Short mmCIF file of C-alpha atoms and ligand atoms in Angstrom, two decimals:
data_model
loop_
_atom_site.label_atom_id
_atom_site.label_comp_id
_atom_site.label_asym_id
_atom_site.label_seq_id
_atom_site.Cartn_x
_atom_site.Cartn_y
_atom_site.Cartn_z
CA MET D 18 179.55 116.64 25.37
CA MET D 19 176.33 114.70 26.75
CA ARG D 20 174.21 117.16 28.92
CA LYS D 21 173.03 115.88 31.81
CA ILE D 22 169.43 115.47 32.67
CA ASN D 23 167.39 114.23 35.67
CA GLY D 24 163.89 114.92 37.25
CA ARG D 25 163.27 117.89 39.22
CA ILE D 26 159.97 117.91 41.50
CA THR D 27 158.31 121.26 39.90
CA GLY D 28 154.99 121.02 41.78
CA VAL D 29 153.19 119.42 44.99
CA GLY D 30 149.93 119.15 45.69
CA SER D 31 147.71 116.86 48.50
CA PHE D 32 143.93 116.34 49.06
CA LEU D 33 142.30 114.77 52.35
CA PRO D 34 138.78 114.07 52.54
CA SER D 35 137.01 116.18 55.30
CA HIS D 36 135.40 113.73 57.22
CA ARG D 37 137.43 112.77 60.30
CA VAL D 38 137.31 109.49 62.50
CA THR D 39 138.64 110.07 65.74
CA ASN D 40 140.02 107.28 68.25
CA ALA D 41 137.02 108.04 70.25
CA ASP D 42 135.08 106.81 66.97
CA MET D 43 137.14 103.70 67.06
CA GLU D 44 136.55 102.82 70.47
CA LYS D 45 132.82 102.53 69.69
CA LEU D 46 133.85 100.19 66.67
CA VAL D 47 136.64 97.83 68.61
CA ASP D 48 138.07 96.84 71.97
CA THR D 49 140.56 99.91 71.75
CA SER D 50 141.26 102.78 73.58
CA ASP D 51 142.83 106.33 72.67
CA GLU D 52 145.51 105.72 75.05
CA TRP D 53 146.53 102.51 72.99
CA ILE D 54 146.35 104.23 69.75
CA ARG D 55 148.33 107.35 70.64
CA SER D 56 150.93 105.62 72.42
CA ARG D 57 151.21 102.47 70.03
CA THR D 58 150.95 104.25 67.02
CA GLY D 59 150.94 108.22 67.09
CA ILE D 60 147.56 108.67 65.34
CA LEU D 61 145.00 110.60 66.68
CA GLU D 62 142.41 110.80 64.01
CA ARG D 63 142.33 109.65 60.27
CA ARG D 64 140.24 110.72 57.27
CA ARG D 65 137.65 108.92 55.25
CA CYS D 66 135.84 109.59 52.30
CA ALA D 67 132.14 109.90 51.76
CA ALA D 68 130.04 107.16 50.25
CA ASP D 69 130.29 109.05 46.70
CA GLU D 70 133.86 110.02 46.78
CA ARG D 71 136.10 108.07 44.72
CA ASN D 72 139.85 107.31 45.15
CA SER D 73 140.45 109.03 41.66
CA ASP D 74 138.60 112.14 43.12
CA MET D 75 141.12 112.61 45.78
CA ALA D 76 144.00 111.98 43.14
CA VAL D 77 142.63 114.74 40.76
CA ALA D 78 142.28 117.04 43.67
CA ALA D 79 145.36 116.52 44.69
CA SER D 80 146.73 116.65 41.01
CA TRP D 81 145.33 119.92 40.05
CA ARG D 82 147.22 121.77 43.31
CA ALA D 83 150.56 120.29 42.01
CA MET D 84 149.89 121.18 38.43
CA GLU D 85 148.99 124.85 39.36
CA MET D 86 152.22 125.27 41.67
CA ALA D 87 154.25 123.60 38.21
CA ASN D 88 152.20 126.20 36.06
CA LEU D 89 151.42 123.18 33.52
CA ARG D 90 148.57 122.45 31.40
CA PRO D 91 146.96 119.23 31.13
CA GLU D 92 147.86 118.45 27.49
CA GLU D 93 151.46 119.09 28.57
CA ILE D 94 151.79 115.96 30.70
CA GLU D 95 153.63 113.08 28.92
CA LEU D 96 153.39 110.50 31.54
CA LEU D 97 151.06 109.77 34.32
CA VAL D 98 152.20 107.20 37.02
CA VAL D 99 149.54 106.42 39.89
CA GLY D 100 150.79 104.16 43.00
CA THR D 101 147.65 102.76 44.80
CA VAL D 102 146.52 99.42 45.73
CA THR D 103 142.81 100.66 45.95
CA PRO D 104 142.02 101.03 42.23
CA ASP D 105 138.26 102.50 41.51
CA TYR D 106 138.13 99.37 39.36
CA ARG D 107 140.06 96.09 38.62
CA LEU D 108 139.97 97.57 35.01
CA PRO D 109 140.53 100.43 33.83
CA SER D 110 143.98 101.53 35.63
CA THR D 111 143.05 104.44 38.28
CA ALA D 112 145.93 106.20 35.92
CA CYS D 113 143.51 105.91 32.94
CA VAL D 114 140.57 107.26 35.13
CA VAL D 115 142.60 110.16 36.29
CA GLN D 116 143.33 110.74 32.85
CA LYS D 117 140.19 110.94 31.45
CA LYS D 118 139.17 113.45 34.48
CA MET D 119 142.01 115.76 34.09
CA GLY D 120 142.17 115.80 30.21
CA LEU D 121 145.87 114.51 29.95
CA VAL D 122 145.31 114.00 26.57
CA ASN D 123 148.76 113.44 25.45
CA ALA D 124 150.14 111.07 28.24
CA ALA D 125 150.81 107.34 28.58
CA THR D 126 149.53 105.88 32.05
CA MET D 127 150.53 103.37 34.31
CA ASP D 128 149.57 102.30 38.10
CA ILE D 129 151.84 101.14 40.14
CA ALA D 130 151.09 98.02 42.74
CA ALA D 131 153.61 98.76 45.41
CA ALA D 132 151.41 99.77 48.06
CA CYS D 133 152.94 102.26 50.59
CA ALA D 134 156.51 102.50 48.58
CA GLY D 135 154.26 103.18 45.34
CA PHE D 136 155.07 107.00 45.39
CA ILE D 137 158.57 106.61 45.43
CA HIS D 138 158.21 104.15 42.94
CA GLY D 139 156.56 106.38 40.69
CA LEU D 140 159.11 109.11 41.40
CA SER D 141 162.20 106.60 40.66
CA ILE D 142 160.16 105.67 37.16
CA ALA D 143 159.69 109.36 36.16
CA ASP D 144 163.28 110.08 37.16
CA SER D 145 164.51 107.30 34.88
CA TYR D 146 161.96 107.91 31.80
CA ILE D 147 163.34 111.62 32.19
CA ARG D 148 167.29 110.52 32.12
CA SER D 149 166.75 108.35 29.40
CA GLY D 150 165.08 111.36 27.42
CA GLN D 151 162.13 109.78 26.79
CA TYR D 152 159.48 112.10 28.54
CA ARG D 153 160.05 115.67 29.96
CA ARG D 154 156.86 116.27 32.12
CA ILE D 155 155.44 113.53 34.54
CA LEU D 156 152.61 113.71 36.99
CA VAL D 157 152.81 111.20 39.80
CA ILE D 158 150.28 110.39 42.09
CA GLY D 159 150.23 108.18 45.27
CA THR D 160 146.40 107.96 46.19
CA GLU D 161 144.40 105.44 48.57
CA LYS D 162 141.05 104.83 49.86
CA LEU D 163 142.10 102.42 52.27
CA THR D 164 138.88 102.75 54.21
CA SER D 165 137.86 100.51 51.41
CA VAL D 166 139.91 97.55 52.52
CA THR D 167 139.71 98.25 55.91
CA ASN D 168 138.04 95.36 58.46
CA TYR D 169 136.67 97.27 61.09
CA ARG D 170 136.03 94.37 63.26
CA ASP D 171 139.82 93.87 63.29
CA ARG D 172 141.83 96.11 65.87
CA ASN D 173 144.93 95.10 64.92
CA THR D 174 144.43 97.42 61.53
CA CYS D 175 141.49 99.39 61.56
CA VAL D 176 142.87 101.98 63.76
CA LEU D 177 145.85 102.44 61.58
CA PHE D 178 144.34 103.44 58.01
CA GLY D 179 142.78 106.42 56.55
CA ASP D 180 142.14 107.82 53.18
CA GLY D 181 144.12 110.62 51.17
CA ALA D 182 146.22 111.78 48.21
CA GLY D 183 149.25 113.51 47.23
CA ALA D 184 150.85 114.39 43.78
CA ALA D 185 154.03 115.84 42.29
CA VAL D 186 154.85 117.02 39.10
CA VAL D 187 158.50 115.86 37.63
CA GLU D 188 159.96 118.05 35.03
CA SER D 189 163.30 117.37 33.21
CA THR D 190 166.22 119.85 34.57
CA GLU D 191 170.15 120.54 33.56
CA GLU D 192 170.44 122.19 36.75
CA ASP D 193 172.11 120.75 39.62
CA ARG D 194 169.37 119.90 41.70
CA GLY D 195 166.48 117.46 41.70
CA ILE D 196 166.10 113.61 42.13
CA LEU D 197 169.56 112.80 42.95
CA SER D 198 169.15 109.00 43.37
CA THR D 199 166.77 106.59 44.32
CA PHE D 200 166.34 102.93 45.37
CA LEU D 201 163.84 100.48 45.07
CA ARG D 202 163.45 97.03 46.04
CA SER D 203 160.99 93.92 47.48
CA ASP D 204 160.99 90.51 48.87
CA GLY D 205 157.68 88.75 47.70
CA ARG D 206 158.42 85.74 50.13
CA MET D 207 156.96 87.39 53.07
CA ALA D 208 154.05 88.69 51.12
CA GLU D 209 151.35 87.25 53.68
CA LEU D 210 152.43 89.34 56.37
CA LEU D 211 150.67 92.10 54.40
CA TRP D 212 148.36 91.21 52.30
CA ILE D 213 144.68 91.13 51.10
CA PRO D 214 143.84 87.28 50.77
CA ASP D 215 140.87 87.40 48.42
CA GLY D 216 138.93 89.33 45.76
CA GLY D 217 141.83 88.27 43.25
CA SER D 218 141.89 85.78 40.00
CA ASN D 219 142.69 83.20 42.46
CA THR D 220 139.34 84.14 44.80
CA PRO D 221 137.33 86.34 42.72
CA PRO D 222 134.29 87.81 44.72
CA GLN D 223 131.76 85.25 43.02
CA THR D 224 133.82 82.18 44.38
CA PHE D 225 132.34 83.33 47.87
CA GLU D 226 128.54 82.96 49.49
CA ASN D 227 127.12 84.19 52.68
CA GLY D 228 129.76 87.19 53.11
CA ASP D 229 132.76 84.55 53.22
CA GLY D 230 136.27 85.81 51.61
CA ASN D 231 138.84 88.41 53.45
CA PHE D 232 138.76 91.52 50.85
CA CYS D 233 140.27 93.27 53.56
CA ILE D 234 143.93 94.22 54.67
CA GLU D 235 145.31 91.41 56.92
CA MET D 236 148.78 92.20 58.67
CA THR D 237 151.27 90.85 61.36
CA GLY D 238 152.05 93.86 62.66
CA SER D 239 155.08 93.23 64.85
CA GLU D 240 156.71 91.22 61.71
CA VAL D 241 156.40 94.20 59.55
CA PHE D 242 157.47 96.56 61.94
CA ARG D 243 160.64 95.02 62.46
CA HIS D 244 161.51 94.61 58.71
CA ALA D 245 160.05 98.48 57.90
CA VAL D 246 163.00 99.75 60.28
CA ARG D 247 165.83 97.99 58.66
CA GLN D 248 164.90 98.09 55.06
CA MET D 249 163.82 101.81 55.13
CA GLY D 250 166.97 102.40 56.96
CA ASP D 251 169.24 100.56 54.98
CA ALA D 252 167.18 102.06 51.58
CA SER D 253 167.89 105.53 53.10
CA LEU D 254 171.49 105.24 53.85
CA GLN D 255 172.21 103.66 50.22
CA VAL D 256 170.56 106.71 48.13
CA LEU D 257 172.46 109.07 50.24
CA LYS D 258 175.60 106.88 49.81
CA MET D 259 174.52 107.29 45.80
CA ALA D 260 174.24 110.80 46.00
CA GLY D 261 177.37 111.30 47.74
CA LEU D 262 175.65 112.81 50.71
CA GLU D 263 175.84 111.98 54.58
CA PRO D 264 172.93 111.60 56.78
CA SER D 265 173.93 115.18 58.61
CA ASP D 266 173.29 116.58 55.02
CA VAL D 267 169.77 115.92 55.02
CA THR D 268 167.22 118.86 55.95
CA TRP D 269 164.11 116.84 56.15
CA LEU D 270 163.44 112.61 56.47
CA LEU D 271 160.12 112.48 55.03
CA PRO D 272 159.37 108.85 56.19
CA HIS D 273 156.07 106.52 55.16
CA GLN D 274 153.75 107.71 58.12
CA ALA D 275 152.85 104.08 59.73
CA ASN D 276 153.43 104.52 63.10
CA ILE D 277 155.36 107.09 65.13
CA ARG D 278 157.54 104.23 66.81
CA ILE D 279 158.95 103.06 63.18
CA MET D 280 159.53 106.64 62.11
CA GLU D 281 161.65 107.35 64.96
CA SER D 282 163.62 103.94 64.72
CA THR D 283 164.15 104.42 61.47
CA ALA D 284 165.75 108.05 61.50
CA LYS D 285 168.04 106.42 64.48
CA ARG D 286 169.05 103.66 62.38
CA ILE D 287 170.20 106.24 59.59
CA GLY D 288 171.43 109.18 62.00
CA ILE D 289 168.74 111.61 61.43
CA PRO D 290 167.70 113.59 64.55
CA SER D 291 163.75 113.75 65.61
CA GLU D 292 163.62 117.27 64.64
CA ARG D 293 164.50 116.82 61.17
CA VAL D 294 161.65 114.05 60.84
CA PHE D 295 158.21 115.40 59.46
CA MET D 296 155.39 113.67 60.97
CA ASN D 297 151.75 114.16 60.44
CA ILE D 298 150.52 110.81 61.23
CA ALA D 299 148.84 112.05 64.10
CA LYS D 300 146.12 113.84 61.81
CA TYR D 301 145.86 111.21 58.94
CA GLY D 302 147.18 107.85 60.09
CA ASN D 303 148.79 105.45 57.50
CA THR D 304 147.37 106.20 54.22
CA SER D 305 149.72 103.99 52.38
CA SER D 306 151.23 105.37 48.82
CA ALA D 307 149.39 108.76 49.61
CA SER D 308 151.58 109.26 53.00
CA VAL D 309 154.99 110.53 51.64
CA PRO D 310 153.34 112.80 49.08
CA ILE D 311 151.11 114.33 51.36
CA ALA D 312 154.16 114.87 53.82
CA LEU D 313 156.23 116.46 50.77
CA ASP D 314 153.23 119.00 50.01
CA GLU D 315 152.79 119.93 53.72
CA VAL D 316 156.60 120.79 54.30
CA VAL D 317 156.72 122.52 51.20
CA ARG D 318 153.44 124.68 51.68
CA GLU D 319 154.35 125.27 55.57
CA GLY D 320 157.68 126.93 53.91
CA LYS D 321 160.18 124.44 55.82
CA VAL D 322 162.20 123.99 52.32
CA GLU D 323 164.45 126.16 50.68
CA ALA D 324 166.29 126.04 47.30
CA GLY D 325 169.44 123.58 47.95
CA ASP D 326 167.61 121.83 51.08
CA ILE D 327 167.85 117.81 50.74
CA LEU D 328 164.96 115.76 51.33
CA LEU D 329 164.96 111.85 52.03
CA MET D 330 161.90 110.13 51.37
CA THR D 331 161.32 106.35 52.47
CA ALA D 332 158.49 104.09 52.53
CA PHE D 333 157.63 100.62 53.31
CA GLY D 334 154.84 98.53 52.58
CA GLY D 335 152.98 95.01 51.33
CA GLY D 336 154.78 93.12 48.83
CA LEU D 337 157.02 93.39 50.79
CA THR D 338 158.03 96.35 49.13
CA TRP D 339 160.20 99.41 49.88
CA ALA D 340 161.96 102.49 48.67
CA SER D 341 164.08 105.52 49.18
CA ALA D 342 164.77 108.74 47.06
CA ALA D 343 167.40 111.76 47.57
CA VAL D 344 165.97 115.18 46.46
CA LYS D 345 167.67 118.24 46.16
CA TRP D 346 165.32 121.08 45.89
N1 LIG K 413 143.97 98.22 70.64
C1 LIG K 413 144.76 97.69 72.00
N2 LIG K 413 145.20 96.34 71.58
C2 LIG K 413 145.65 96.37 70.55
C3 LIG K 413 145.27 96.95 69.28
C4 LIG K 413 144.17 97.98 69.44
N3 LIG K 413 143.71 98.72 68.44
N4 LIG K 413 145.88 96.28 67.94
C5 LIG K 413 146.19 95.43 68.83
N5 LIG K 413 146.18 95.32 69.85
C6 LIG K 413 146.81 94.51 71.33
C7 LIG K 413 146.91 92.99 70.45
O1 LIG K 413 145.83 92.20 70.29
C8 LIG K 413 148.34 92.56 71.10
O2 LIG K 413 147.60 91.86 72.31
P1 LIG K 413 147.82 90.77 72.97
O3 LIG K 413 149.47 90.67 73.58
O4 LIG K 413 147.27 90.27 74.10
O5 LIG K 413 147.98 89.68 71.67
C9 LIG K 413 148.85 93.69 71.87
O6 LIG K 413 148.14 95.06 71.44
C10 LIG K 413 150.40 93.90 71.12
O7 LIG K 413 150.23 93.65 69.73
P2 LIG K 413 151.38 93.88 68.76
O8 LIG K 413 150.84 93.80 67.08
O9 LIG K 413 152.70 93.31 68.93
O10 LIG K 413 151.67 95.40 68.86
P3 LIG K 413 152.56 96.44 68.46
O11 LIG K 413 153.39 97.36 69.55
O12 LIG K 413 153.74 95.70 67.31
O13 LIG K 413 151.74 97.56 67.66
C11 LIG K 413 151.26 97.98 65.22
C12 LIG K 413 150.83 97.09 66.45
C13 LIG K 413 150.70 99.27 65.73
C14 LIG K 413 150.26 97.41 64.06
C15 LIG K 413 152.53 97.74 65.01
O14 LIG K 413 153.01 96.70 65.03
C16 LIG K 413 152.90 98.53 63.83
O15 LIG K 413 152.78 99.74 63.20
N6 LIG K 413 153.23 97.63 62.55
C17 LIG K 413 153.77 98.00 61.13
C18 LIG K 413 152.79 98.74 60.36
C19 LIG K 413 153.31 98.97 59.01
O16 LIG K 413 154.19 99.53 59.03
N7 LIG K 413 152.85 98.81 58.11
C20 LIG K 413 153.25 99.10 56.65
C21 LIG K 413 152.26 99.67 55.89
S1 LIG K 413 150.69 99.39 55.58
C22 LIG K 413 150.54 98.95 53.92
O17 LIG K 413 151.37 99.08 53.21
C23 LIG K 413 149.10 99.18 53.74
#
């Protein structure tokens, strides 16, 4: 009889730059207020990389913590998947940069550009490769230096974003636990609701003179809000159904930390009470692909997860892209 294998998360880690940017700091940059930011987003402060702190540096720091928890050596990793939209370079991939810094000498590597849903895309890819039998030990990272693509003259976006990284080691298991189901989806028709208009091959930096060109995130926030609640809610119900679970089985909902009101509305749509929704947006703001793995690392390290608990992760971002995963710890 064929043995059933799937992916199981055996190590988690995260890293946040030490420099804090408070709402009072934002008040000095744009026409905003601490009261508006708190009540409309739930954010109190966010982190910002130092000038010489790279996206890959955060990814590596988060990954060493995950590797230590999993008790793995760098040469044991067979695949590295990095979710990021703020790579160190256009070429090579951030995964290749991280591979070099960590000595992951036996790994295949890839970057995933699925914005805030990048980490859950990575988890799904890891689980699928493990189920296929091709790889057994995979490192998945969500990492963003969003402050490098933030327009600090645009109050609609600049108060939201921060830097950070999270990582998970996914290993094969034959036990009755691990990644139960994943669901990925996108809709490119609405790309311009949340995008970086310039700097790609259509309009490379050399196209512009005198500081023209928009190399920063532009977002139609209220439209994105509406889609985020519907799609994260429905994707989450879908993965629960695929795993044969009910919303009442969920120990923790770990939603993308984009906005406290989005998280509350999504939880309501799924049917999960607010005390089972993990939130750290107050401390870090929106860190895109890093937000779900940072939340995962914190909920685990705070001792809030026991063997057998059900974790439901969900994220939504530019593309538009969205994803959910159900995990039995
Ligand atoms: N301070 C004060 N006022 C502000 C600010 C600010 N920082 N930002 C916007 N406003 C104003 C607007 O100008 C507008 O004023 P007007 O009515 O005079 O034009 C008013 O507040 C309301 O604006 P809305 O955009 O309708 O406000 P909303 O309640 O929707 O909140 C927000 C805006 C926080 C951006 C919200 O829409 C949101 O969180 N959207 C989703 C973000 C998200 O999930 N992104 C996905 C992932 S991000 C990624 O992929 C990198």
